[in-house]
PDB file of C-alpha atoms and ligand atoms in Angstrom:
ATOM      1  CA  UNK A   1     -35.975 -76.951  41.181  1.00 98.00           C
ATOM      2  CA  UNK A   2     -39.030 -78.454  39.728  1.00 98.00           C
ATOM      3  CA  UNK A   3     -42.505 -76.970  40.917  1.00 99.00           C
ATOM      4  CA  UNK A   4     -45.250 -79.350  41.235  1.00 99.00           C
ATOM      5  CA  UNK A   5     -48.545 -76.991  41.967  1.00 98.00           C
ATOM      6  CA  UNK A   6     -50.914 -78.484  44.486  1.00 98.00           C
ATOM      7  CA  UNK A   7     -54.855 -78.315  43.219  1.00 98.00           C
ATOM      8  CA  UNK A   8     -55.941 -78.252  46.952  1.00 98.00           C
ATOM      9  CA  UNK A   9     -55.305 -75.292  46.338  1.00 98.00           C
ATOM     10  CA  UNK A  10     -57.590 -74.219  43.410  1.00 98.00           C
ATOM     11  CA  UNK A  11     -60.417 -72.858  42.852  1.00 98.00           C
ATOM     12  CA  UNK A  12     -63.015 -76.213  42.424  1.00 98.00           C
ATOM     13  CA  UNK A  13     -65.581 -74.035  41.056  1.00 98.00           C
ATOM     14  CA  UNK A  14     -63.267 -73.563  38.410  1.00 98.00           C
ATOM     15  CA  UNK A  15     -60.951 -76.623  38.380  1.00 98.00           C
ATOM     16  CA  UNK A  16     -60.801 -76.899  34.594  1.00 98.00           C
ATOM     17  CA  UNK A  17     -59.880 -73.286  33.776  1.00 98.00           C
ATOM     18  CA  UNK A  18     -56.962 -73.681  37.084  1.00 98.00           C
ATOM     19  CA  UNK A  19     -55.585 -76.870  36.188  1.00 98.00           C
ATOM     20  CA  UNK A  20     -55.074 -75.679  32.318  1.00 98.00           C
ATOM     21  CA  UNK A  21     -53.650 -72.225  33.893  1.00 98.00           C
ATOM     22  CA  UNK A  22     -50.695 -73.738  35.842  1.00 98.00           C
ATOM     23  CA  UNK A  23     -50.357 -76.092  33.019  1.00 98.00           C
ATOM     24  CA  UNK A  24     -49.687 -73.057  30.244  1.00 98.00           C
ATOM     25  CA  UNK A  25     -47.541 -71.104  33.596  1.00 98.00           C
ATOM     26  CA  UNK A  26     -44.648 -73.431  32.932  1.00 98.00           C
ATOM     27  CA  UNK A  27     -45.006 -75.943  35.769  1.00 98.00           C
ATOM     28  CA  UNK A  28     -43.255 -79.448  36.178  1.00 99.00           C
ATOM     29  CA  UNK A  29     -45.954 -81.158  37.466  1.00 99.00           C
ATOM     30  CA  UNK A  30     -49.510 -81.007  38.595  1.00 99.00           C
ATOM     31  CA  UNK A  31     -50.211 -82.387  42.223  1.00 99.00           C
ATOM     32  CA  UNK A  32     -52.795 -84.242  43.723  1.00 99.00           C
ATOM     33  CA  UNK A  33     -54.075 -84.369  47.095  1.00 98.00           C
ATOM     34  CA  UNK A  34     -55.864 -87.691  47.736  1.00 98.00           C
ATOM     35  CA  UNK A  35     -57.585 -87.619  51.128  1.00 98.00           C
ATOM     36  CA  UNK A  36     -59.708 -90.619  52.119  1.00 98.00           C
ATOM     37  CA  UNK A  37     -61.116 -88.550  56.142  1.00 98.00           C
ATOM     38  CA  UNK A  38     -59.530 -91.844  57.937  1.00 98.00           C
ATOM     39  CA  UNK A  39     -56.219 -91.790  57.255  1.00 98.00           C
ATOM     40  CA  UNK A  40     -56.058 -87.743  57.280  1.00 98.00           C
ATOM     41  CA  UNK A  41     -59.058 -85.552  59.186  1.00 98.00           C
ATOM     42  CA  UNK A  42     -59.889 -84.016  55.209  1.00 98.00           C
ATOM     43  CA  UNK A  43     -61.893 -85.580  52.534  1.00 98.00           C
ATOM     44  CA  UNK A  44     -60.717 -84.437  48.764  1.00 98.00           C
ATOM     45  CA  UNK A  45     -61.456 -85.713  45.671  1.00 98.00           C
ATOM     46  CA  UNK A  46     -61.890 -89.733  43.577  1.00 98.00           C
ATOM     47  CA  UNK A  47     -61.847 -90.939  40.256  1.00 98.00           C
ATOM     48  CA  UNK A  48     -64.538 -88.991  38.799  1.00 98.00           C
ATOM     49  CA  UNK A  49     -62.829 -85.219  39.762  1.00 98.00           C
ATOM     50  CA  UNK A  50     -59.032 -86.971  38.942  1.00 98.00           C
ATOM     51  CA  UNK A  51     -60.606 -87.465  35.488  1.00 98.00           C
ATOM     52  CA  UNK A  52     -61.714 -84.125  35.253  1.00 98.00           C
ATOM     53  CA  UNK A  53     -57.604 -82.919  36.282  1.00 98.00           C
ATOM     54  CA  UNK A  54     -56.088 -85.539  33.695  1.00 98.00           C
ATOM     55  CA  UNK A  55     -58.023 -84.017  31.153  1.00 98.00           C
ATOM     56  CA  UNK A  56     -57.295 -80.261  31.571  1.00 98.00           C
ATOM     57  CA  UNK A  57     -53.459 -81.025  32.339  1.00 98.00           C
ATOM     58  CA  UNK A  58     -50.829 -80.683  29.768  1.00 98.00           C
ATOM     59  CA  UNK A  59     -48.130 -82.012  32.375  1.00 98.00           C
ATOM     60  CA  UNK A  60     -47.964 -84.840  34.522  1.00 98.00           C
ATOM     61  CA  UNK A  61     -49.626 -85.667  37.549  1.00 99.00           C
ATOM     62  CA  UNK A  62     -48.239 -86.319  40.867  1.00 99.00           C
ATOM     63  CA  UNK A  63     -51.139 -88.321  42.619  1.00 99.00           C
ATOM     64  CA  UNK A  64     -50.299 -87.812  46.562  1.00 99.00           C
ATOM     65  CA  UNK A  65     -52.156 -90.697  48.343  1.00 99.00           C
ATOM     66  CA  UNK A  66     -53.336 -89.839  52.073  1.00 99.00           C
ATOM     67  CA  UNK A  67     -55.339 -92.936  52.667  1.00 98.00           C
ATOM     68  CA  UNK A  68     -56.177 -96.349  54.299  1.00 98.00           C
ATOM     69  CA  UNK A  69     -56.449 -99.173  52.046  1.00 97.00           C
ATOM     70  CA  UNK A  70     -53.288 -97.923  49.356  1.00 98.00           C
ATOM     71  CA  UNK A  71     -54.027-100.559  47.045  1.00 98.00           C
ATOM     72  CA  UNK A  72     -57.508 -99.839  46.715  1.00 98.00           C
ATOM     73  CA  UNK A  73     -56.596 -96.373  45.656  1.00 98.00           C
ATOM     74  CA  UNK A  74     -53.773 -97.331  43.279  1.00 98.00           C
ATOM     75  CA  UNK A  75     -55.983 -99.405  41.196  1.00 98.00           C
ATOM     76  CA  UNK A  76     -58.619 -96.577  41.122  1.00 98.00           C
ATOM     77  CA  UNK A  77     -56.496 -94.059  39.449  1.00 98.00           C
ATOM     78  CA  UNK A  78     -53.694 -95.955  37.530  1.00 98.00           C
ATOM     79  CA  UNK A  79     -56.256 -95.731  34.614  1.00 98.00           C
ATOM     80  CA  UNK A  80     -55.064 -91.964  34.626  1.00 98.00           C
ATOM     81  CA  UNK A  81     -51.984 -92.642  33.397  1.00 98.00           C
ATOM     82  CA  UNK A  82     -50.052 -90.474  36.491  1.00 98.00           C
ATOM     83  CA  UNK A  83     -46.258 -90.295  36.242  1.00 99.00           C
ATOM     84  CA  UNK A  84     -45.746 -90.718  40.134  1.00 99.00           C
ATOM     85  CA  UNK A  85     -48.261 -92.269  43.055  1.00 99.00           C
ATOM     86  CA  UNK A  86     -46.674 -91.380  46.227  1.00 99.00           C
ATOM     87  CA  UNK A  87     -48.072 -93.329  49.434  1.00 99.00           C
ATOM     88  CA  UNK A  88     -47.137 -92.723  52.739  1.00 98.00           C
ATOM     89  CA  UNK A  89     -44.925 -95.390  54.720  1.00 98.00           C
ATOM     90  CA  UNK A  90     -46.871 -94.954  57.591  1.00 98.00           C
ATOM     91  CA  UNK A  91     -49.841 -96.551  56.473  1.00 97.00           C
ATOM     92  CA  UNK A  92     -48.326 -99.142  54.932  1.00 97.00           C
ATOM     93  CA  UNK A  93     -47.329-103.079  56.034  1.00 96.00           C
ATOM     94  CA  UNK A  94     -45.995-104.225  52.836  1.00 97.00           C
ATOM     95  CA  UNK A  95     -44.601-101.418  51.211  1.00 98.00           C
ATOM     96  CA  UNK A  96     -41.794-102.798  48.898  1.00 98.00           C
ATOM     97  CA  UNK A  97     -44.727-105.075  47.411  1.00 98.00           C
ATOM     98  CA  UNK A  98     -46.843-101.787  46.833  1.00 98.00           C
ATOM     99  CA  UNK A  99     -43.685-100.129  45.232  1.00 98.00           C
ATOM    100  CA  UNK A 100     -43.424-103.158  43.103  1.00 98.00           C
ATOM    101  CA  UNK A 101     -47.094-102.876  42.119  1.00 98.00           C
ATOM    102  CA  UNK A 102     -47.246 -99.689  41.191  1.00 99.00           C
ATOM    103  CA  UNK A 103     -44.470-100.044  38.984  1.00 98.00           C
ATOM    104  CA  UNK A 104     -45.632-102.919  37.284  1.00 98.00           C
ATOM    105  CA  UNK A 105     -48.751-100.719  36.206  1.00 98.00           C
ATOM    106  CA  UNK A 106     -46.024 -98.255  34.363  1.00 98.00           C
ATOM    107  CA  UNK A 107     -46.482 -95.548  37.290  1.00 99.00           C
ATOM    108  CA  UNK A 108     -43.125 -94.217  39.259  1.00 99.00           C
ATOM    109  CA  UNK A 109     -43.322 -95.445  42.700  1.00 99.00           C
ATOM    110  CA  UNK A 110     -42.728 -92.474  46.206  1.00 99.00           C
ATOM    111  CA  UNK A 111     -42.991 -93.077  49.184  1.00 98.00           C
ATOM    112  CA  UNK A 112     -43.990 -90.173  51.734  1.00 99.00           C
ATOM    113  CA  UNK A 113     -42.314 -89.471  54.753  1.00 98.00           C
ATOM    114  CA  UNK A 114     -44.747 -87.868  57.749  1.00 98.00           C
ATOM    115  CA  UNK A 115     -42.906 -84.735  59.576  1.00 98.00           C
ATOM    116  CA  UNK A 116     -42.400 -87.317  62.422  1.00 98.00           C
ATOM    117  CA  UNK A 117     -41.000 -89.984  60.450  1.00 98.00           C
ATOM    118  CA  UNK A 118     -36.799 -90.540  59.950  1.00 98.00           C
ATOM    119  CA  UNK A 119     -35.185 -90.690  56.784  1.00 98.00           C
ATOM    120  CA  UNK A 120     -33.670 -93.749  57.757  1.00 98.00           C
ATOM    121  CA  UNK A 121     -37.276 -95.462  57.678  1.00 98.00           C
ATOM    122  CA  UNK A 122     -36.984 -95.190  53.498  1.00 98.00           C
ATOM    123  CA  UNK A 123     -32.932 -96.631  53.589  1.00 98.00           C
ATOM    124  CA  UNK A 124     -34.149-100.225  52.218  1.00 98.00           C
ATOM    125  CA  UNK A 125     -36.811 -98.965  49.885  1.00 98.00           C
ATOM    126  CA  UNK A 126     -34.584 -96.213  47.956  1.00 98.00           C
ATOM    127  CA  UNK A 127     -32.851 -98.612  45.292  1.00 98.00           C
ATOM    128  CA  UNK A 128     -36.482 -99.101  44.367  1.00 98.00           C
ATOM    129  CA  UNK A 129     -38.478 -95.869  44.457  1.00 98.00           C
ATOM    130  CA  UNK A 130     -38.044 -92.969  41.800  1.00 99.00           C
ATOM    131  CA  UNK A 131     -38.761 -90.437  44.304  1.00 99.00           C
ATOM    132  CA  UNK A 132     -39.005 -89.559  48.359  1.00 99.00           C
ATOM    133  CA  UNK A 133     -41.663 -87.410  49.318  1.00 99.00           C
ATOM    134  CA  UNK A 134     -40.795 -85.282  52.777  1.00 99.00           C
ATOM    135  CA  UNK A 135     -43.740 -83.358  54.447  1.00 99.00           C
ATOM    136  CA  UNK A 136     -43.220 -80.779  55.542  1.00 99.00           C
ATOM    137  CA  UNK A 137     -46.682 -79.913  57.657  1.00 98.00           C
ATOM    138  CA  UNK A 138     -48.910 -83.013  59.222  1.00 98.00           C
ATOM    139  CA  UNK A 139     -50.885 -84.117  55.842  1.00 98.00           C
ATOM    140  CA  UNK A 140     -54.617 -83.014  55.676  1.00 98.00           C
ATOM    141  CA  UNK A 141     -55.096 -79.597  54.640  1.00 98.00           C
ATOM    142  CA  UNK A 142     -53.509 -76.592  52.324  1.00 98.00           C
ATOM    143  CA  UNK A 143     -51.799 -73.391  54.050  1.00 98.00           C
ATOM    144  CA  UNK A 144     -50.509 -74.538  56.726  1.00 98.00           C
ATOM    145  CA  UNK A 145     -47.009 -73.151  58.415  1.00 98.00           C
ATOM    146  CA  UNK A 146     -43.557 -74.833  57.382  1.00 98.00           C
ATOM    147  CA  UNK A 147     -42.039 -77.243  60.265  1.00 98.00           C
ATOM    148  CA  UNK A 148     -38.313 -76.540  60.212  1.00 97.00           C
ATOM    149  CA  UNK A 149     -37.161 -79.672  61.670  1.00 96.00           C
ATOM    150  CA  UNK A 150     -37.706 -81.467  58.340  1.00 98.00           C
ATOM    151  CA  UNK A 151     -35.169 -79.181  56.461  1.00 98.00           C
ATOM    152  CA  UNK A 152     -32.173 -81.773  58.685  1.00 98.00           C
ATOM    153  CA  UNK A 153     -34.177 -84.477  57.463  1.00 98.00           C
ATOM    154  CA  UNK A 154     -34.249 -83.869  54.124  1.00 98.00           C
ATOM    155  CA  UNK A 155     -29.881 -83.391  54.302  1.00 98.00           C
ATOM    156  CA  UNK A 156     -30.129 -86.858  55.733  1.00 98.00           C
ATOM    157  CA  UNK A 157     -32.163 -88.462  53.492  1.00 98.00           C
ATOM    158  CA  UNK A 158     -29.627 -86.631  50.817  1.00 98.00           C
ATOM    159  CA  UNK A 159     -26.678 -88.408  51.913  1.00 98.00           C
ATOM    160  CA  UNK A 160     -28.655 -92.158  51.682  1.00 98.00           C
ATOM    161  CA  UNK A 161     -30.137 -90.904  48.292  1.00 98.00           C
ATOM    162  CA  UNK A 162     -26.830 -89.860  46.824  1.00 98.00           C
ATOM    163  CA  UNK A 163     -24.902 -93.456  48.263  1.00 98.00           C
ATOM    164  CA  UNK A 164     -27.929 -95.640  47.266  1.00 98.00           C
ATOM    165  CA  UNK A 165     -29.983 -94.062  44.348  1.00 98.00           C
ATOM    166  CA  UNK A 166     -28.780 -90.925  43.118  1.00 98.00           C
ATOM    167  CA  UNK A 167     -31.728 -90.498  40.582  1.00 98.00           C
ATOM    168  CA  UNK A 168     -34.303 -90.619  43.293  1.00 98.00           C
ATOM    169  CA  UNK A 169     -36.048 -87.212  43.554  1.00 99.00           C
ATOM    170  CA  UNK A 170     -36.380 -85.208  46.593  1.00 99.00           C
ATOM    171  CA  UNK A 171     -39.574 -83.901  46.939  1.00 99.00           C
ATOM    172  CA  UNK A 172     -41.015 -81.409  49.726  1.00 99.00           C
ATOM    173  CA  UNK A 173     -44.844 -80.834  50.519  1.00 99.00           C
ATOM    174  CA  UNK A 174     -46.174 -78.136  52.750  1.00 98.00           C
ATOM    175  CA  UNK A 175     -45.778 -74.574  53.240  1.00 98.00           C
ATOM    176  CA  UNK A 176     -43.366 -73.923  50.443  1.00 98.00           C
ATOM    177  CA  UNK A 177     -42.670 -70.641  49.219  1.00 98.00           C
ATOM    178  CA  UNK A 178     -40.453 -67.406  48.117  1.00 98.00           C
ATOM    179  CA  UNK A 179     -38.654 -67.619  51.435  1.00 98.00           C
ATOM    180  CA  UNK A 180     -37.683 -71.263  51.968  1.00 98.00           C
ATOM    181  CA  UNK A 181     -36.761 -71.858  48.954  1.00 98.00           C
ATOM    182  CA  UNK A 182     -33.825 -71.402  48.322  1.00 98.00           C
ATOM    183  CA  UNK A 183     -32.743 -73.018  52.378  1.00 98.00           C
ATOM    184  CA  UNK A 184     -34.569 -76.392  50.708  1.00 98.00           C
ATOM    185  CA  UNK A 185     -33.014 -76.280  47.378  1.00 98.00           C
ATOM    186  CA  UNK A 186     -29.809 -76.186  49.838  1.00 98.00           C
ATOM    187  CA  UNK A 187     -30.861 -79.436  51.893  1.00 98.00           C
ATOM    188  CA  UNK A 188     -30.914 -81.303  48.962  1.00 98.00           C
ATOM    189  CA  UNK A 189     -34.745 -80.913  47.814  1.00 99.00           C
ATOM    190  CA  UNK A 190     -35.485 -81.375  43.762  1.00 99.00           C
ATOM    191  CA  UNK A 191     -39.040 -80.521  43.338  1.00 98.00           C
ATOM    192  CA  UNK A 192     -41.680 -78.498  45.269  1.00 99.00           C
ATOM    193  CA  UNK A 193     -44.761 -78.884  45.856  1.00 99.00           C
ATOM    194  CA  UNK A 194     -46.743 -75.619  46.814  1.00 98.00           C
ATOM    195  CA  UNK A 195     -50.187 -75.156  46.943  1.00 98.00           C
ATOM    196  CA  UNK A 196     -51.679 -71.709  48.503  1.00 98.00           C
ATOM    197  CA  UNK A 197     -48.505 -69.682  48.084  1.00 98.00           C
ATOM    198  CA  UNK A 198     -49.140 -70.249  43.858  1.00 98.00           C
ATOM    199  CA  UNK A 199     -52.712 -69.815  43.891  1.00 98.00           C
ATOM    200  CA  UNK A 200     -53.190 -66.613  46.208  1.00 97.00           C
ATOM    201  CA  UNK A 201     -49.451 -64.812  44.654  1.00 98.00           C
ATOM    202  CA  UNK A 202     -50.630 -61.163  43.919  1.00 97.00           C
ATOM    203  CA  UNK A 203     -48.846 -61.287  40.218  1.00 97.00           C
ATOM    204  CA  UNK A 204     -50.417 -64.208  39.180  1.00 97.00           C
ATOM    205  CA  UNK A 205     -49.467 -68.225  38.862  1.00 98.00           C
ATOM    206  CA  UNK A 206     -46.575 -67.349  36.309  1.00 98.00           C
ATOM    207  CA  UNK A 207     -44.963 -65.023  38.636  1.00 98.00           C
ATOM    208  CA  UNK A 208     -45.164 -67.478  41.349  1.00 98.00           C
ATOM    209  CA  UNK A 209     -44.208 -70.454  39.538  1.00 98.00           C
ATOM    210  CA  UNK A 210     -41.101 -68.713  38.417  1.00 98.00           C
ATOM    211  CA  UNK A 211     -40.415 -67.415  41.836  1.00 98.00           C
ATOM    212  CA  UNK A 212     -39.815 -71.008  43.292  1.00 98.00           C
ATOM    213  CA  UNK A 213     -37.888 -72.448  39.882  1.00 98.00           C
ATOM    214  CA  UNK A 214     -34.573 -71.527  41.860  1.00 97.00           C
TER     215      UNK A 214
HETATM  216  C1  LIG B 301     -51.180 -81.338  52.517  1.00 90.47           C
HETATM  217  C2  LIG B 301     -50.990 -81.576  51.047  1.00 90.47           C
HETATM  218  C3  LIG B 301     -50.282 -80.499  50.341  1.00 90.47           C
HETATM  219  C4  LIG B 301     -50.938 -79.147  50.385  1.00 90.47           C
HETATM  220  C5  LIG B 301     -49.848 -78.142  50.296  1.00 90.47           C
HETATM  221  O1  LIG B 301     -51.592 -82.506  53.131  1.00 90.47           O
HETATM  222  O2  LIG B 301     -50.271 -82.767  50.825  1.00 90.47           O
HETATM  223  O3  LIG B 301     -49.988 -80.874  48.995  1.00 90.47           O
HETATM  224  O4  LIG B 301     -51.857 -78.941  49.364  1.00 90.47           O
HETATM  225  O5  LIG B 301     -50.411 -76.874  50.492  1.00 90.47           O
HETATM  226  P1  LIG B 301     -49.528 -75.632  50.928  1.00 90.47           P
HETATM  227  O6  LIG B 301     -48.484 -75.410  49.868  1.00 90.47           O
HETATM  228  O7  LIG B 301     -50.552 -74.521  50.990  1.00 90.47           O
HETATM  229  O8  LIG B 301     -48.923 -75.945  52.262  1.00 90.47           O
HETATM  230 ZN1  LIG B 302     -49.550 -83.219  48.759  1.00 90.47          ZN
END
C-alpha cells in the first residue's frame, strides 16, 4: 500500500515545516486538495501556496482537482512538475481529451470517481489513465466518516482494471485509517490517501504513516 498524506490536513501556519515532515516520515506521495467553492462548498489553496508545497516536498505530488473549469486548473499548476492530476468525471464533458492533455504536459492522468458514481463510468477511459481515484466521502472537506458502499465499488472497478489496464492504480480518498485498511487493501485499493487520521495520530506522522503501509 502506498500512503499519499493529504495537506488539508496540516497545519497552514506551518505548511513548510508539515510538508517536509511527512516527506522525511517515509511517505509515497504528498496530496493535494484543490477546491475552487463551486464545484465543492470549500475553498483551498492556488498556485502561489502549491509553490510553497513543491518546494518543501521531497516526494511527488498528487494534485486532486475539485473544480469547475479543469483545464483552467491544469494549466495553472503543470508548471509544478506533479506526478499525477486527478479530475473528477463528474465535472467533466470531454474527459478523454483532458486525459490526453494532461499527458501531453508529462503529468499522469486520474480520473476521480464521486461516492455516487459507478465504476463502470471509467470502463472506456482506463486503457488511458495511470490511475482511478475512488472517494470515499462527498469531496469538500478533511475528517469526514468512511462510506462503506464504495469498498464494492472499488472490487468492481478491480476486475475492469485488471482485464483492461492492470498498471492503473487504485487509489482511495476519505476517511482512511488503522481500521479500514487492511478491508481496502482487500478490495483491490493501491494507495491511500489520508489526511486527519496522519496529522492528529498520538505517536506522531511516522507511526501513522507506517500504520497504513499494509
Ligand atoms: C476531501 C479530500 C481529501 C481529504 C481527506 O475532499 O479530497 O483528500 O483531505 O481527509 P480525511 O483523510 O481526513 O478524510
Ligand atoms: Zn483528495
Amino acid at each position: 500500500m502506498l500512503v499519499a498524506p493529504s495537506v488539508l490536513s496540516a497545519d497552514f501556519g506551518n505548511l513548510d515545516r508539515d510538508v517536509k515532515a511527512i516527506c522525511e516520515a517515509g511517505c509515497d506521495l504528498v496530496h493535494v486538495d484543490v477546491m475552487d467553492g463551486h464545484f465543492v462548498p470549500n475553498l483551498t489553496i492556488g498556485p502561489v501556496v502549491v509553490s510553497a508545497i513543491a518546494k518543501a516536498a521531497s516526494k511527488p505530488l498528487d494534485i486532486h482537482l475539485m473544480v469547475e473549469n479543469n483545464t483552467f486548473f491544469v494549466d495553472l499548476f503543470a508548471p509544478f512538475k506533479p506526478r499525477y492530476i486527478s479530475f473528477h468525471i463528474e465535472e467533466e464533458k470531454n474527459p478523454h481529451r483532458l486525459v490526453q492533455y494532461i499527458r501531453s504536459l508529462g503529468i499522469r492522468p486520474a480520473i476521480v470517481l464521486n461516492p455516487h458514481t459507478p465504476a463502470e463510468a471509467v470502463e472506456y477511459l482506463l486503457p488511458s489513465v495511470d490511475m482511478v481515484l475512488v472517494m470515499s466521502v462527498n469531496p469538500g472537506f478533511g475528517g469526514q466518516s468512511f462510506i462503506p458502499e464504495v469498498v464494492e465499488k472499488i472490487k468492481r472497478l478491480k476486475v475492469l482494471r485488471d482485464r483492461i489496464n492492470p498498471e492503473c492504480l487504485i487509489q482511495i480518498d476519505g476517511g482512511v485509517n488503522d481500521v479500514n485498511i487492511e478491508m481496502l487493501d482487500g478490495a483491490g485499493v493501491d494507495i491511500c490517501v489520508a489526511g486527519s487520521y496522519v496529522f492528529k495520530h498520538a505517536e506522531g506522522l511516522k507511526k501513522a504513516i507506517d500504520s497504513l503501509k499494509v
